[in-house]
Amino acid sequence: MADSSFDIVSKVERQEVDNALNQAAKEISQRYDFKGVDASIQWSGEKIEMRANAEERVKAVLDIFQSKLVKRGISLKALETGEPQASGKEYRISSSMQEGISQDNAKKVAKIIRDEGPKGVKAQVQGDELRVSSKSRDDLQTVQQLLRGKDLDFAIQFVNYR
């Protein structure tokens, strides 16, 4: 019988992020505590730009955006956020969505699978993803549960299960 396999990836659905951003922008425009503070959130190229006239307000905008991401099923580990920076009379926070598994993180995951996973499971780094294969599908499911239990500092998804 051929080996069964799945891929470990770190991808973010751009449309879901866009929907969360639009929901956050709508809530910011309607909330009473944001009246007259020039708070906004929008795409700026590949980054997400949040602005307000006070540091607490721009952090509140970030909080709203994070809650919308969570409601849409996007892990906050995929969101890389900078510190609030003063720019003239306003404060800005710039965020980006982290995609792909770096070589170092892929090696960490492969080491976890080698050390703690079932015997006979192989993990290979392929670009910005990781292919895990084994003769037993039960072993693959054990690996998935092992990785879900680990507190990795990046978001992972399991795809192409065959």
JSON list of N, CA and C in Angstrom, two decimals, residues 54-56 58-59 81-86 91-94:
[
{"chain": "A", "resi": 54, "resn": "ALA", "atom": "N", "xyz": [-5.24, 59.10, 19.41]},
{"chain": "A", "resi": 54, "resn": "ALA", "atom": "CA", "xyz": [-4.67, 58.79, 20.73]},
{"chain": "A", "resi": 54, "resn": "ALA", "atom": "C", "xyz": [-4.17, 57.34, 20.73]},
{"chain": "A", "resi": 55, "resn": "GLU", "atom": "N", "xyz": [-3.16, 57.09, 21.54]},
{"chain": "A", "resi": 55, "resn": "GLU", "atom": "CA", "xyz": [-2.58, 55.75, 21.58]},
{"chain": "A", "resi": 55, "resn": "GLU", "atom": "C", "xyz": [-3.60, 54.71, 22.04]},
{"chain": "A", "resi": 56, "resn": "GLU", "atom": "N", "xyz": [-4.41, 55.07, 23.05]},
{"chain": "A", "resi": 56, "resn": "GLU", "atom": "CA", "xyz": [-5.43, 54.13, 23.55]},
{"chain": "A", "resi": 56, "resn": "GLU", "atom": "C", "xyz": [-6.46, 53.82, 22.47]},
{"chain": "A", "resi": 58, "resn": "VAL", "atom": "N", "xyz": [-6.03, 53.89, 19.13]},
{"chain": "A", "resi": 58, "resn": "VAL", "atom": "CA", "xyz": [-5.49, 53.04, 18.07]},
{"chain": "A", "resi": 58, "resn": "VAL", "atom": "C", "xyz": [-5.36, 51.60, 18.58]},
{"chain": "A", "resi": 59, "resn": "LYS", "atom": "N", "xyz": [-5.08, 51.43, 19.87]},
{"chain": "A", "resi": 59, "resn": "LYS", "atom": "CA", "xyz": [-5.04, 50.07, 20.45]},
{"chain": "A", "resi": 59, "resn": "LYS", "atom": "C", "xyz": [-6.44, 49.48, 20.48]},
{"chain": "A", "resi": 81, "resn": "THR", "atom": "N", "xyz": [1.95, 42.39, 14.45]},
{"chain": "A", "resi": 81, "resn": "THR", "atom": "CA", "xyz": [1.59, 43.78, 14.72]},
{"chain": "A", "resi": 81, "resn": "THR", "atom": "C", "xyz": [2.76, 44.54, 15.32]},
{"chain": "A", "resi": 82, "resn": "GLY", "atom": "N", "xyz": [2.94, 45.78, 14.85]},
{"chain": "A", "resi": 82, "resn": "GLY", "atom": "CA", "xyz": [3.98, 46.64, 15.38]},
{"chain": "A", "resi": 82, "resn": "GLY", "atom": "C", "xyz": [3.46, 47.43, 16.58]},
{"chain": "A", "resi": 83, "resn": "GLU", "atom": "N", "xyz": [4.33, 48.25, 17.15]},
{"chain": "A", "resi": 83, "resn": "GLU", "atom": "CA", "xyz": [3.96, 49.11, 18.27]},
{"chain": "A", "resi": 83, "resn": "GLU", "atom": "C", "xyz": [3.30, 50.39, 17.74]},
{"chain": "A", "resi": 84, "resn": "PRO", "atom": "N", "xyz": [2.44, 51.02, 18.56]},
{"chain": "A", "resi": 84, "resn": "PRO", "atom": "CA", "xyz": [1.86, 52.31, 18.14]},
{"chain": "A", "resi": 84, "resn": "PRO", "atom": "C", "xyz": [2.95, 53.36, 17.97]},
{"chain": "A", "resi": 85, "resn": "GLN", "atom": "N", "xyz": [2.92, 54.07, 16.85]},
{"chain": "A", "resi": 85, "resn": "GLN", "atom": "CA", "xyz": [3.91, 55.09, 16.58]},
{"chain": "A", "resi": 85, "resn": "GLN", "atom": "C", "xyz": [3.21, 56.43, 16.38]},
{"chain": "A", "resi": 86, "resn": "ALA", "atom": "N", "xyz": [3.75, 57.45, 17.01]},
{"chain": "A", "resi": 86, "resn": "ALA", "atom": "CA", "xyz": [3.20, 58.79, 16.84]},
{"chain": "A", "resi": 86, "resn": "ALA", "atom": "C", "xyz": [3.66, 59.34, 15.50]},
{"chain": "A", "resi": 91, "resn": "TYR", "atom": "N", "xyz": [-1.71, 58.58, 15.93]},
{"chain": "A", "resi": 91, "resn": "TYR", "atom": "CA", "xyz": [-0.95, 57.37, 16.22]},
{"chain": "A", "resi": 91, "resn": "TYR", "atom": "C", "xyz": [-1.31, 56.33, 15.17]},
{"chain": "A", "resi": 92, "resn": "ARG", "atom": "N", "xyz": [-0.31, 55.52, 14.81]},
{"chain": "A", "resi": 92, "resn": "ARG", "atom": "CA", "xyz": [-0.51, 54.49, 13.80]},
{"chain": "A", "resi": 92, "resn": "ARG", "atom": "C", "xyz": [0.03, 53.16, 14.29]},
{"chain": "A", "resi": 93, "resn": "ILE", "atom": "N", "xyz": [-0.67, 52.11, 13.89]},
{"chain": "A", "resi": 93, "resn": "ILE", "atom": "CA", "xyz": [-0.17, 50.74, 14.08]},
{"chain": "A", "resi": 93, "resn": "ILE", "atom": "C", "xyz": [-0.21, 50.08, 12.71]},
{"chain": "A", "resi": 94, "resn": "SER", "atom": "N", "xyz": [0.89, 49.44, 12.35]},
{"chain": "A", "resi": 94, "resn": "SER", "atom": "CA", "xyz": [0.97, 48.74, 11.08]},
{"chain": "A", "resi": 94, "resn": "SER", "atom": "C", "xyz": [1.04, 47.24, 11.36]}
]
